CSV table of C-alpha atoms and ligand atoms in Angstrom, one decimal:
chain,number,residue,atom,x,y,z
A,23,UNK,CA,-18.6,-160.3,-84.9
A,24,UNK,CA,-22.3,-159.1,-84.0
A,25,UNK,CA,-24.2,-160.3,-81.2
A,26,UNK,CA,-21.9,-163.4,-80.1
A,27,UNK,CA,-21.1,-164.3,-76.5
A,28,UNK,CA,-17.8,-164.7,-75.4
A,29,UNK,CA,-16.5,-168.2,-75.1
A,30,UNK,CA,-13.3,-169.5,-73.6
A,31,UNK,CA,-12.1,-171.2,-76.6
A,32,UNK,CA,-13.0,-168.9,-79.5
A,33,UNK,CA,-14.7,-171.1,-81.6
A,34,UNK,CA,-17.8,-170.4,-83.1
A,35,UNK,CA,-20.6,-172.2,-80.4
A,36,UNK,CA,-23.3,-171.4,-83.4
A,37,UNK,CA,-22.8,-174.0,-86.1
A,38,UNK,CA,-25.4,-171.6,-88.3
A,39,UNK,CA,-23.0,-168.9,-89.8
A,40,UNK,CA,-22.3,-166.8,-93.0
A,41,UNK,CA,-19.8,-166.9,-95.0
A,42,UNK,CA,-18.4,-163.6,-96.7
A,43,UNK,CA,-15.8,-164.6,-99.0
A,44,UNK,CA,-13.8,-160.7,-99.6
A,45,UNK,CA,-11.9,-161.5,-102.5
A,46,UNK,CA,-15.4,-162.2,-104.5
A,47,UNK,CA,-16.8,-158.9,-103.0
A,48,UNK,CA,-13.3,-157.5,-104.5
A,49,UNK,CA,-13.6,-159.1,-108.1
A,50,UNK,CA,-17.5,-157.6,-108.3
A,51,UNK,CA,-16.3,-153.7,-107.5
A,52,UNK,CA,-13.7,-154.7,-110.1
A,53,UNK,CA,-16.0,-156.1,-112.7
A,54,UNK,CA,-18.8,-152.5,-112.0
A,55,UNK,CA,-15.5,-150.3,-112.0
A,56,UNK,CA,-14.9,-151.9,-115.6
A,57,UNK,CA,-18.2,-151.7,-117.1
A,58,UNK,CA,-18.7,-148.2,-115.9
A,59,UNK,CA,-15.3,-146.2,-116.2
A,60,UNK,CA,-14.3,-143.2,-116.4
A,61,UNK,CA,-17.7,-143.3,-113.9
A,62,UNK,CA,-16.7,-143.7,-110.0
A,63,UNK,CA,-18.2,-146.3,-108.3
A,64,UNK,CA,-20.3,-145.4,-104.8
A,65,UNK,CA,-20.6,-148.7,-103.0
A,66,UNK,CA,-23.9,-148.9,-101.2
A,67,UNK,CA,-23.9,-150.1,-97.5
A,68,UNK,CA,-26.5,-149.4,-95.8
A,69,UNK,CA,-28.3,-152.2,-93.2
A,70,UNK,CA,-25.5,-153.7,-92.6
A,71,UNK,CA,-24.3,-153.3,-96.1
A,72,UNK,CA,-27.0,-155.5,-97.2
A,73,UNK,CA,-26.3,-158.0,-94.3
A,74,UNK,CA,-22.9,-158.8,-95.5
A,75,UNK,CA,-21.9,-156.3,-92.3
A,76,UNK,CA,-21.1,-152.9,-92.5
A,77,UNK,CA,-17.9,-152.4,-90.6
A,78,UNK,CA,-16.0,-155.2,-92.2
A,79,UNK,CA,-17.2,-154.6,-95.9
A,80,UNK,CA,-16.5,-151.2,-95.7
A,81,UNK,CA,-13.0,-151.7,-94.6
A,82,UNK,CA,-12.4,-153.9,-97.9
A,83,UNK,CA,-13.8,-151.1,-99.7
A,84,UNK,CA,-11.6,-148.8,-98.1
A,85,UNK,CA,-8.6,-150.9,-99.6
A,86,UNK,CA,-10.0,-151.1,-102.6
A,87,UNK,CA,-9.9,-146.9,-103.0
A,88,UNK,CA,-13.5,-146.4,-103.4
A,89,UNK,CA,-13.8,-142.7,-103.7
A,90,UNK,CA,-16.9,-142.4,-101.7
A,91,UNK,CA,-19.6,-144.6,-99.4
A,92,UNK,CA,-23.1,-144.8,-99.3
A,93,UNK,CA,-25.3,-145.4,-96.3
A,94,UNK,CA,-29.3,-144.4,-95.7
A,95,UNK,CA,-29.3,-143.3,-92.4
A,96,UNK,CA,-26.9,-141.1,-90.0
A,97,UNK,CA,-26.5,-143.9,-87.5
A,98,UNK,CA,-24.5,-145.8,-90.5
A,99,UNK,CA,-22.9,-143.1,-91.1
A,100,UNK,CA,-21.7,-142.2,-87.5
A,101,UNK,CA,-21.0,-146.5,-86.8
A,102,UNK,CA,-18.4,-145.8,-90.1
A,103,UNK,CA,-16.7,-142.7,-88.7
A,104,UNK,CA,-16.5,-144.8,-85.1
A,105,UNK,CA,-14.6,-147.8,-86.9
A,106,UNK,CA,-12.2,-145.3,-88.5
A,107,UNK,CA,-13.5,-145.0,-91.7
A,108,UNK,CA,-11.9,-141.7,-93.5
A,109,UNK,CA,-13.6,-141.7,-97.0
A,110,UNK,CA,-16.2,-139.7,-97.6
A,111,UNK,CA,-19.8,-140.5,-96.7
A,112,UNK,CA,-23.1,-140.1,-98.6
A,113,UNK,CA,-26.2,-140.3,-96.2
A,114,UNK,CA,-29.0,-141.1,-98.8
A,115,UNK,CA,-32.0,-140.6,-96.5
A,116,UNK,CA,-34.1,-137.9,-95.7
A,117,UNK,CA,-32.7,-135.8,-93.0
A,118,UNK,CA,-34.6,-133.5,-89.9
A,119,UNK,CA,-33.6,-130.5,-88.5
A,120,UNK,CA,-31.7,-131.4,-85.0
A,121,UNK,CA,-30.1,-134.2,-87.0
A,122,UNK,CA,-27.9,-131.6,-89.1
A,123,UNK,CA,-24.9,-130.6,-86.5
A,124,UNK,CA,-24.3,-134.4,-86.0
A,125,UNK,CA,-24.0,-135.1,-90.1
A,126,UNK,CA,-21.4,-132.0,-89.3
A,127,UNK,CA,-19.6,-133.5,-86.4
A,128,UNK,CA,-18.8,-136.8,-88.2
A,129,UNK,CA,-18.2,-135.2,-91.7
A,130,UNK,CA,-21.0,-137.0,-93.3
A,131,UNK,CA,-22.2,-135.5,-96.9
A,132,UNK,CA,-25.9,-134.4,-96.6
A,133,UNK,CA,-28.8,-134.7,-99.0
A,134,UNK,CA,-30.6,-131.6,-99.3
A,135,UNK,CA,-34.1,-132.8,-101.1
A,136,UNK,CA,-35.3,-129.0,-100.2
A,137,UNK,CA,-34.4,-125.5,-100.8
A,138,UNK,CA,-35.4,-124.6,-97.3
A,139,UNK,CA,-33.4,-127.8,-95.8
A,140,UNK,CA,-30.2,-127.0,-98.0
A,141,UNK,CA,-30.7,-123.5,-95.7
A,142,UNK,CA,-30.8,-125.4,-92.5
A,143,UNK,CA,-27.6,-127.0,-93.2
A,144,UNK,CA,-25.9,-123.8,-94.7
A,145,UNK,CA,-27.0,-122.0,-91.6
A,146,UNK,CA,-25.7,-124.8,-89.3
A,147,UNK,CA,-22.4,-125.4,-91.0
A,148,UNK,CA,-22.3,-121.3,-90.1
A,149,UNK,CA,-23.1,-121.6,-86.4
A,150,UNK,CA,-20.6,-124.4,-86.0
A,151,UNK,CA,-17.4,-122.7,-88.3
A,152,UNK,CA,-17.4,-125.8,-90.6
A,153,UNK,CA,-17.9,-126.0,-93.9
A,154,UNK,CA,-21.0,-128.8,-95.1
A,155,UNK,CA,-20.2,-131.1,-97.9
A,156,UNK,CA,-23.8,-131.7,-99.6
A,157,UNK,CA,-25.4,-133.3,-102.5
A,158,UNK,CA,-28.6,-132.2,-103.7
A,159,UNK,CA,-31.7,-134.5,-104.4
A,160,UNK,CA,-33.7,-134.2,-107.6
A,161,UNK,CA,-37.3,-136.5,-107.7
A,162,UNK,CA,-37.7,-137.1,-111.3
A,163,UNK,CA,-40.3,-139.9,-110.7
A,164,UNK,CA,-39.6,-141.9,-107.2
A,165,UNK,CA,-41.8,-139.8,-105.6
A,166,UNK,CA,-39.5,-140.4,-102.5
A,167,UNK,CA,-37.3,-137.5,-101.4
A,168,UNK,CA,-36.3,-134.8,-103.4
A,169,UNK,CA,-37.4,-131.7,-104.8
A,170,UNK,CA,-39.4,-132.2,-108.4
A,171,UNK,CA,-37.6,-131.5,-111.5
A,172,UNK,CA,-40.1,-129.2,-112.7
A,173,UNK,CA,-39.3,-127.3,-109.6
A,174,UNK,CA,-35.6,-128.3,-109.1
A,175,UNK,CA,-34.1,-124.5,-110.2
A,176,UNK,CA,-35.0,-123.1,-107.2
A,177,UNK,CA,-32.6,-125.6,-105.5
A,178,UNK,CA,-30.4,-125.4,-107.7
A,179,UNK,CA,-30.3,-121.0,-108.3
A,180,UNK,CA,-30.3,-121.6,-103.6
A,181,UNK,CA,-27.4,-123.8,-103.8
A,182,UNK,CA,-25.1,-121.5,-106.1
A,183,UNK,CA,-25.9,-118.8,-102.9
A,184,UNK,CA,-25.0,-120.9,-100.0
A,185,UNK,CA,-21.9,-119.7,-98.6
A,186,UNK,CA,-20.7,-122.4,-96.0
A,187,UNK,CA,-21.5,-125.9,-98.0
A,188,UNK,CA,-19.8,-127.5,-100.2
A,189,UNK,CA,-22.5,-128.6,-103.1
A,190,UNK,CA,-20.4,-131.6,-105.2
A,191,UNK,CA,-23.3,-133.4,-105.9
A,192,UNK,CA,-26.6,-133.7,-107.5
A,193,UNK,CA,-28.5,-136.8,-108.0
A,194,UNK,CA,-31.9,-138.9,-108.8
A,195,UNK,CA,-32.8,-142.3,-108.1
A,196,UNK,CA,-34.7,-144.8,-110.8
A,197,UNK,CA,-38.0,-146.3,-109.6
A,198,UNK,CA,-37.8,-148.9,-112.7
A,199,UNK,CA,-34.3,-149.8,-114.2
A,200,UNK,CA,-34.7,-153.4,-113.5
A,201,UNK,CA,-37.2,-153.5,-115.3
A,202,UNK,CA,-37.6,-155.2,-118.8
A,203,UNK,CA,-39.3,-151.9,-119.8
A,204,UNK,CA,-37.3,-149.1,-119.8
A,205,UNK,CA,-39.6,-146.5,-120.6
A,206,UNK,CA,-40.4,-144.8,-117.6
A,207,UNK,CA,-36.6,-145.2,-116.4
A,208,UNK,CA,-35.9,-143.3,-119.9
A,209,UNK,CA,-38.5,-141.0,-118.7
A,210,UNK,CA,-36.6,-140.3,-115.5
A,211,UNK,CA,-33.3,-139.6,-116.5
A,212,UNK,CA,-34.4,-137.0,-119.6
A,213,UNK,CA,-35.8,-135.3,-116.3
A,214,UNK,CA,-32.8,-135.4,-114.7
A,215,UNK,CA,-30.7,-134.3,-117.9
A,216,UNK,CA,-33.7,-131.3,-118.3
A,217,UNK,CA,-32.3,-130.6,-114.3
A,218,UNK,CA,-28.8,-130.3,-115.1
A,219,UNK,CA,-29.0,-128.2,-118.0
A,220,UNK,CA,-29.4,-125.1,-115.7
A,221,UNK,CA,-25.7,-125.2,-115.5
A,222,UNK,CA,-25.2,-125.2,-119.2
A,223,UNK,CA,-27.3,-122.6,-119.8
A,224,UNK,CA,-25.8,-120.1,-117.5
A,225,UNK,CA,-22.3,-121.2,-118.2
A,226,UNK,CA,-21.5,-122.4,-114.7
A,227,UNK,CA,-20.3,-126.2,-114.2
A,228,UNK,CA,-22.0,-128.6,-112.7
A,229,UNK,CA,-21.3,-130.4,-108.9
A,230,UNK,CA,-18.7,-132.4,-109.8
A,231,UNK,CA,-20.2,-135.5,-108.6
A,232,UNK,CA,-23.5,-136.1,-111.0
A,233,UNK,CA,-25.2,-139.7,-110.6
A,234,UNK,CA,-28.6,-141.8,-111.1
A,235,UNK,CA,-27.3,-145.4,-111.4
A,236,UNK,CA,-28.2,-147.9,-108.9
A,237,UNK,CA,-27.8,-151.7,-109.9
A,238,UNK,CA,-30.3,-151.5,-112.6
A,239,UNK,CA,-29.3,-148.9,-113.7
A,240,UNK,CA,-25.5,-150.0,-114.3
A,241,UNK,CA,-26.6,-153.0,-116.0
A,242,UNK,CA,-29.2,-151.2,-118.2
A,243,UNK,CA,-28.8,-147.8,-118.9
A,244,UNK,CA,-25.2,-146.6,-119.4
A,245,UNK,CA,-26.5,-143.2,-120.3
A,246,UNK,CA,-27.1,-142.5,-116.8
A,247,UNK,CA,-23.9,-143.8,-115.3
A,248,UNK,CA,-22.6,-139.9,-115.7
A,249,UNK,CA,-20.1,-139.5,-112.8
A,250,UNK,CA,-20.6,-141.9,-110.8
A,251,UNK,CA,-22.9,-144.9,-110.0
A,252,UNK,CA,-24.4,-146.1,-106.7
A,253,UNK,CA,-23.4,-150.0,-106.6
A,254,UNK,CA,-25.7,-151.7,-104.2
A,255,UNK,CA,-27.1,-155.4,-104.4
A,256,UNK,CA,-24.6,-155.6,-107.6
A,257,UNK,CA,-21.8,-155.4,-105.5
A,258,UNK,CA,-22.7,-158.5,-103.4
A,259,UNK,CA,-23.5,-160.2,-106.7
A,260,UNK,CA,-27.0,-160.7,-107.2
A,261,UNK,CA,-29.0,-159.2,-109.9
A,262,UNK,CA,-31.5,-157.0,-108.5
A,263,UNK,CA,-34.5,-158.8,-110.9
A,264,UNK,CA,-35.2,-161.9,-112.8
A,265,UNK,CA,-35.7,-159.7,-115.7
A,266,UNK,CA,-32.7,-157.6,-115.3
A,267,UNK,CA,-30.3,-157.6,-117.9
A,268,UNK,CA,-27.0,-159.2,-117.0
A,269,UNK,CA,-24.7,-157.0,-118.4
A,270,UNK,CA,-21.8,-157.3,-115.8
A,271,UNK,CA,-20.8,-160.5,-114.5
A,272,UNK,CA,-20.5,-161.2,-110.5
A,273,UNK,CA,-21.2,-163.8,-108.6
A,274,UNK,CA,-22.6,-163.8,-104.5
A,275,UNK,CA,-20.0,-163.2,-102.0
A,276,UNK,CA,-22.4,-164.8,-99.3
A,277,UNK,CA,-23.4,-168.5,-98.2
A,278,UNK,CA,-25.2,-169.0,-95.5
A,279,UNK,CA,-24.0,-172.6,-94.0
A,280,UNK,CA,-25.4,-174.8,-91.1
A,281,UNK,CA,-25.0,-178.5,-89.9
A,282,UNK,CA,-27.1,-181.0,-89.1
A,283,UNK,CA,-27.6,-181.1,-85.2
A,284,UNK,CA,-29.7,-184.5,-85.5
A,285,UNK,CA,-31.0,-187.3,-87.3
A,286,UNK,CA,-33.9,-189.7,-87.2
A,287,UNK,CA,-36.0,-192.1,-89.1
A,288,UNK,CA,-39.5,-190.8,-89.4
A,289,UNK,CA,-42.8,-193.3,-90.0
A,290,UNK,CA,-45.7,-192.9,-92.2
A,291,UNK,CA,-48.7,-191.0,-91.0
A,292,UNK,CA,-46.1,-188.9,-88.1
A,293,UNK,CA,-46.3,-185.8,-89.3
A,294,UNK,CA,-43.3,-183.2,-88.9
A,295,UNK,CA,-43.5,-179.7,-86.9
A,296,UNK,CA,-46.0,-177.3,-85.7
A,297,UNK,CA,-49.3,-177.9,-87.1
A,298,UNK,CA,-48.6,-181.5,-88.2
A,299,UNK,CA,-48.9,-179.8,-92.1
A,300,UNK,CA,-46.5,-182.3,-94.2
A,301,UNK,CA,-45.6,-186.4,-93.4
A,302,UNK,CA,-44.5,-189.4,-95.9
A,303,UNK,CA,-46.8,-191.9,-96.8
A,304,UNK,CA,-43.2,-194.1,-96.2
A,305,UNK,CA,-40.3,-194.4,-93.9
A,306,UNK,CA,-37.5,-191.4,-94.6
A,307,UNK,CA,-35.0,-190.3,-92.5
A,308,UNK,CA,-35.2,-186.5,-91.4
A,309,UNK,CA,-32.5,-184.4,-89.9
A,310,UNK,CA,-32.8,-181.1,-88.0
A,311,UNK,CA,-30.4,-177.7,-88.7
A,312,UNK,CA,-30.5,-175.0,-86.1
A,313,UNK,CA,-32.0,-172.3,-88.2
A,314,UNK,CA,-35.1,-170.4,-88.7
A,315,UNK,CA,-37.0,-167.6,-89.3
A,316,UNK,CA,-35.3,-166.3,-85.8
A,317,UNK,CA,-32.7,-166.3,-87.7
A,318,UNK,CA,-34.7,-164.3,-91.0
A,319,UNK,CA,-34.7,-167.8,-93.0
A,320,UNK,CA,-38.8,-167.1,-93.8
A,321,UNK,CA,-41.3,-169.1,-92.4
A,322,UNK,CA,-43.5,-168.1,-95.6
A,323,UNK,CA,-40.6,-170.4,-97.4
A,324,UNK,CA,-42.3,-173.6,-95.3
A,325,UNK,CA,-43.3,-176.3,-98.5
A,326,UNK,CA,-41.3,-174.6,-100.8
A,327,UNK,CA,-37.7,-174.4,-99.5
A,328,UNK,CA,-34.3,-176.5,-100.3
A,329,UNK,CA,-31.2,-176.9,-98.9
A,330,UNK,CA,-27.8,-178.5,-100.2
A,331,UNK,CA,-26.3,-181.9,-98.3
A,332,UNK,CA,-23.4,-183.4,-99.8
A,333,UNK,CA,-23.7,-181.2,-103.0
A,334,UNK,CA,-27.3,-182.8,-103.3
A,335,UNK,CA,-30.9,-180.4,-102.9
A,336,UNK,CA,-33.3,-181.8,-100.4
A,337,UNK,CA,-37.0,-180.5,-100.0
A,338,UNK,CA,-37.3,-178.4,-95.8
A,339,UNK,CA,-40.6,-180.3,-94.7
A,340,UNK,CA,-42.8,-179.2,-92.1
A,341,UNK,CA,-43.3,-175.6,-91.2
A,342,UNK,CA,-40.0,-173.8,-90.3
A,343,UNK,CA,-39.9,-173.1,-87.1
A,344,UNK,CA,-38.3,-169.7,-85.1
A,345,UNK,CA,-34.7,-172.0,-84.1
A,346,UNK,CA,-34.7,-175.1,-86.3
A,347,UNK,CA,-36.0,-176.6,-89.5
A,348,UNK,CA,-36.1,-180.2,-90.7
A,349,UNK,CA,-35.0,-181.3,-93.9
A,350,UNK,CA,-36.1,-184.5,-95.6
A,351,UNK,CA,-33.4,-186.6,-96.6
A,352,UNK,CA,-35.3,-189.9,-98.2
A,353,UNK,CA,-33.4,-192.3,-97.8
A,354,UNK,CA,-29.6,-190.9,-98.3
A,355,UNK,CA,-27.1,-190.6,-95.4
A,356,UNK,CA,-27.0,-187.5,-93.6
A,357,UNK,CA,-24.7,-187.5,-90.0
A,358,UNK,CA,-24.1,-185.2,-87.3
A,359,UNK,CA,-22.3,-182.3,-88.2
A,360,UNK,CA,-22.3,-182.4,-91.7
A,361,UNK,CA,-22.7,-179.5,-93.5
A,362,UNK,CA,-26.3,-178.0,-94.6
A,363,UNK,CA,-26.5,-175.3,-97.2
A,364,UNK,CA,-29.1,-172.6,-97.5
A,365,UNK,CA,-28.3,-170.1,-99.4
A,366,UNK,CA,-24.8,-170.5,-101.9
A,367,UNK,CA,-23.3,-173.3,-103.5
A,368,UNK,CA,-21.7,-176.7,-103.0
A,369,UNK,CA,-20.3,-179.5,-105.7
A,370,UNK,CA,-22.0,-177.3,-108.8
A,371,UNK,CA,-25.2,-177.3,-107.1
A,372,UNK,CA,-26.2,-173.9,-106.0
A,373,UNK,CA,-29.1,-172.2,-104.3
A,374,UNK,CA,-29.4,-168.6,-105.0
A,375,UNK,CA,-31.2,-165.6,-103.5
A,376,UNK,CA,-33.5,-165.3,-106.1
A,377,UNK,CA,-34.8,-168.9,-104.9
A,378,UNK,CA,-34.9,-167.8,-101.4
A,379,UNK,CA,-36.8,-164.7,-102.9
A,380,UNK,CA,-39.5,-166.8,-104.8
A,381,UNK,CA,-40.1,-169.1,-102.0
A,382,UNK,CA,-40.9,-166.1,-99.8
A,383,UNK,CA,-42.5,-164.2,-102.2
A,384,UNK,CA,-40.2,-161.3,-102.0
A,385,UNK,CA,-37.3,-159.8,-103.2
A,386,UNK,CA,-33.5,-160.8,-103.2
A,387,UNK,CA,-33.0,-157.2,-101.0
A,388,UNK,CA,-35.0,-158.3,-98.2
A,389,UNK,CA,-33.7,-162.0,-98.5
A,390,UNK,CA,-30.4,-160.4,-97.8
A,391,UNK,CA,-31.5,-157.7,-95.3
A,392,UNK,CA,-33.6,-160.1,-93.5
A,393,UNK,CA,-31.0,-162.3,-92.6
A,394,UNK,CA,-30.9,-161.5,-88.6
A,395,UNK,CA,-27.7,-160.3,-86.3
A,396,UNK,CA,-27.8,-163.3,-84.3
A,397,UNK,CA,-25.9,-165.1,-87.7
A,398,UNK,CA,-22.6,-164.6,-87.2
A,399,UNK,CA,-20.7,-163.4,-90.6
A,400,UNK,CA,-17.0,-164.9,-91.1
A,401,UNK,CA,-15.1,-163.4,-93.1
A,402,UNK,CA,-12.8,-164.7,-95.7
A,403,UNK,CA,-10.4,-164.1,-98.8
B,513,PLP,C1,-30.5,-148.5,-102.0
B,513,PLP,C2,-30.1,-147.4,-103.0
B,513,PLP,C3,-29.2,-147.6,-104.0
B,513,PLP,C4,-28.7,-149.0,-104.4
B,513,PLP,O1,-29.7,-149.7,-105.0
B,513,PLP,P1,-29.4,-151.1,-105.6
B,513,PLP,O2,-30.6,-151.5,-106.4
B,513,PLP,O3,-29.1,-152.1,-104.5
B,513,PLP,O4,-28.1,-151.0,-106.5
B,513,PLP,C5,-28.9,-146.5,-104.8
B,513,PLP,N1,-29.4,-145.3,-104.5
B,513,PLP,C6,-30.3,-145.0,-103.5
B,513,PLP,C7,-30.8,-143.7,-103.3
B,513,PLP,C8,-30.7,-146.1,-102.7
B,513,PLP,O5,-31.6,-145.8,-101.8
């Protein structure tokens, strides 16, 4: 667990927590593997595997036989190779210099998004008397990292020279396959396709590893699941847009649970929180949860939020502050320590991340990412 004290008798002191249910996360690899064999599936777990926690998710992974991980940055990467983890690591992210003898060290699988970084790693893998596993990064419309398609030969003619890597991939990333319109996704992998006919037309195969598919992809565009796909908000089971299409079914492997740490009975005209912004024209009973935007529950959401007591949804009033929140319950009962839902589902009533997302204006991703280390995650099958 992340960020908790020690306590005498084990039990969690924080009634706010999330709850990671394993088996679920288990059943969505599953359902991508299905929908995208003989493609491999590269689960995405970068910060902190989308908040569900990196360590313990990757371990189920591990169980599972994914073939490969994906994280952005080194750190990741290195905290993976600390816990034990043996599979083979992509780092996603752009890379420096002094950074390459480290990706070396740990055995982590460099992007090269430039012929003359490609040479940096070959040279260090050289120096050190290793041998660099790499995967080479093609922009066909991101505009991120990556060397241009109309430029990617030179890459691709300098990785057929390097002598101490091991090149087994080559891949793009989609700026737009959640989309509804798929043009410019279509766009983007006829790009990449353009890319990898440089090995058909000297006779030479391919890396072994070719793949473009993040969530949106996978759900939209099978023609770019190729070798493998990069499984990322999927895998926790959320769609990645309201738009997408839902091709493969999951469900969310996450709730995030509190419990109500106090009740009262709140008059007319006494308004609730900092800046006195909401109050009842009647009597209603209110009762506060020790959550808030400390926590990454969004203070934008203030007016707009729900949360689920007794399988029932009841509005957050008042602004949400950085520790707490108060939730009005009319005139229902509500006690001490009963349960309060934010984000999952109770009795067939759920609250999803795409909620959370349009209260805040944002995106399920940073809904999830948000959610701060001072949560603690349990884990269970
Ligand atoms: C984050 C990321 C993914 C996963 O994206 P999802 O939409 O969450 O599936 C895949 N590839 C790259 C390069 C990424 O940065």
């Amino acid at each position: 667990m992340i960020n908790q004290p020690t306590i005498s008798n084990g039990d969690i002191a924080r009634p706010t927590y999330l709850e990671i249910n394993l088996t679920q996360l288990t059943r969505n690899y599953r359902a991508i593997q299905q929908a995208v064999a003989p493609a491999a599936v590269l689960p995405i777990l970068k910060a902190n595997a989308y908040g569900h926690g990196l360590v313990e998710i990757a371990r189920q992974l591990v169980s599972l036989d994914a073939p490969y991980l994906g994280v952005a940055f080194l750190e990741e990467g290195i905290m993976l190779r600390q816990a034990g983890i043996p599979t083979p690591i992509l780092v996603l992210g752009g890379i420096i210099g002094n950074q390459i003898p480290i990706f070396l060290q740990y055995d982590l699988t460099l992007t090269a998004s430039s012929v003359e970084k490609l040479q940096q790693i070959d040279t260090a893998a050289q120096q050190m008397g290793v041998r660099a596993r790499v995967h080479l990064k093609i922009d066909t419309g991101m505009e991120r990292i990556g060397v241009h398609y109309y430029s990617a030969a030179a890459l691709l003619e300098a990785a057929l020279h390097c002598q101490y890597c091991d090149v087994e991939g080559i891949y793009s990333h989609f700026a737009n396959a959640d989309a509804a319109d798929l043009t410019s996704a279509q766009v983007q992998l006829a790009r990449f396709e353009q890319v990898l006919a440089f090995y058909t037309e000297r006779g030479l195969p391919p890396p072994r590893l070719r793949h473009m598919a993040n969530s949106g992809g996978i759900l939209q565009l099978p023609g770019s699941h190729l070798d493998m796909v990069r499984a990322g908000i999927l895998l926790y089971g959320v769609y990645p847009s309201p738009e997408v299409a839902r091709t493969v079914a999951v469900r969310p492997c996450l709730s995030w649970k509190s419990r109500v740490v106090y009740f009262k009975v709140v008059q007319p005209g006494h308004p609730v929180s900092y800046g006195s912004a909401w109050q009842s024209d009647h009597m209603v009973r209110v009762v506060t949860v020790p959550v808030g935007y400390g926590d990454g529950y969004f203070r934008r959401m203030s007016g707009q939020a729900e949360v689920i007591i007794h399988g029932r949804r009841y509005p957050v009033v008042g602004r949400i502050c950085m520790d707490q929140l108060m939730v009005n319950i009319e005139w229902d009962s509500a006690y001490n320590n009963d349960e309060v839902i934010l984000l999952g589902e109770s009795e067939g009533v759920a609250i999803t991340c795409q909620e959370l997302a349009d209260w805040a204006g944002t995106i399920p991703y940073e809904i999830l990412t948000n959610i701060n280390t001072r949560v603690p995650r349990v884990y269970v099958k």
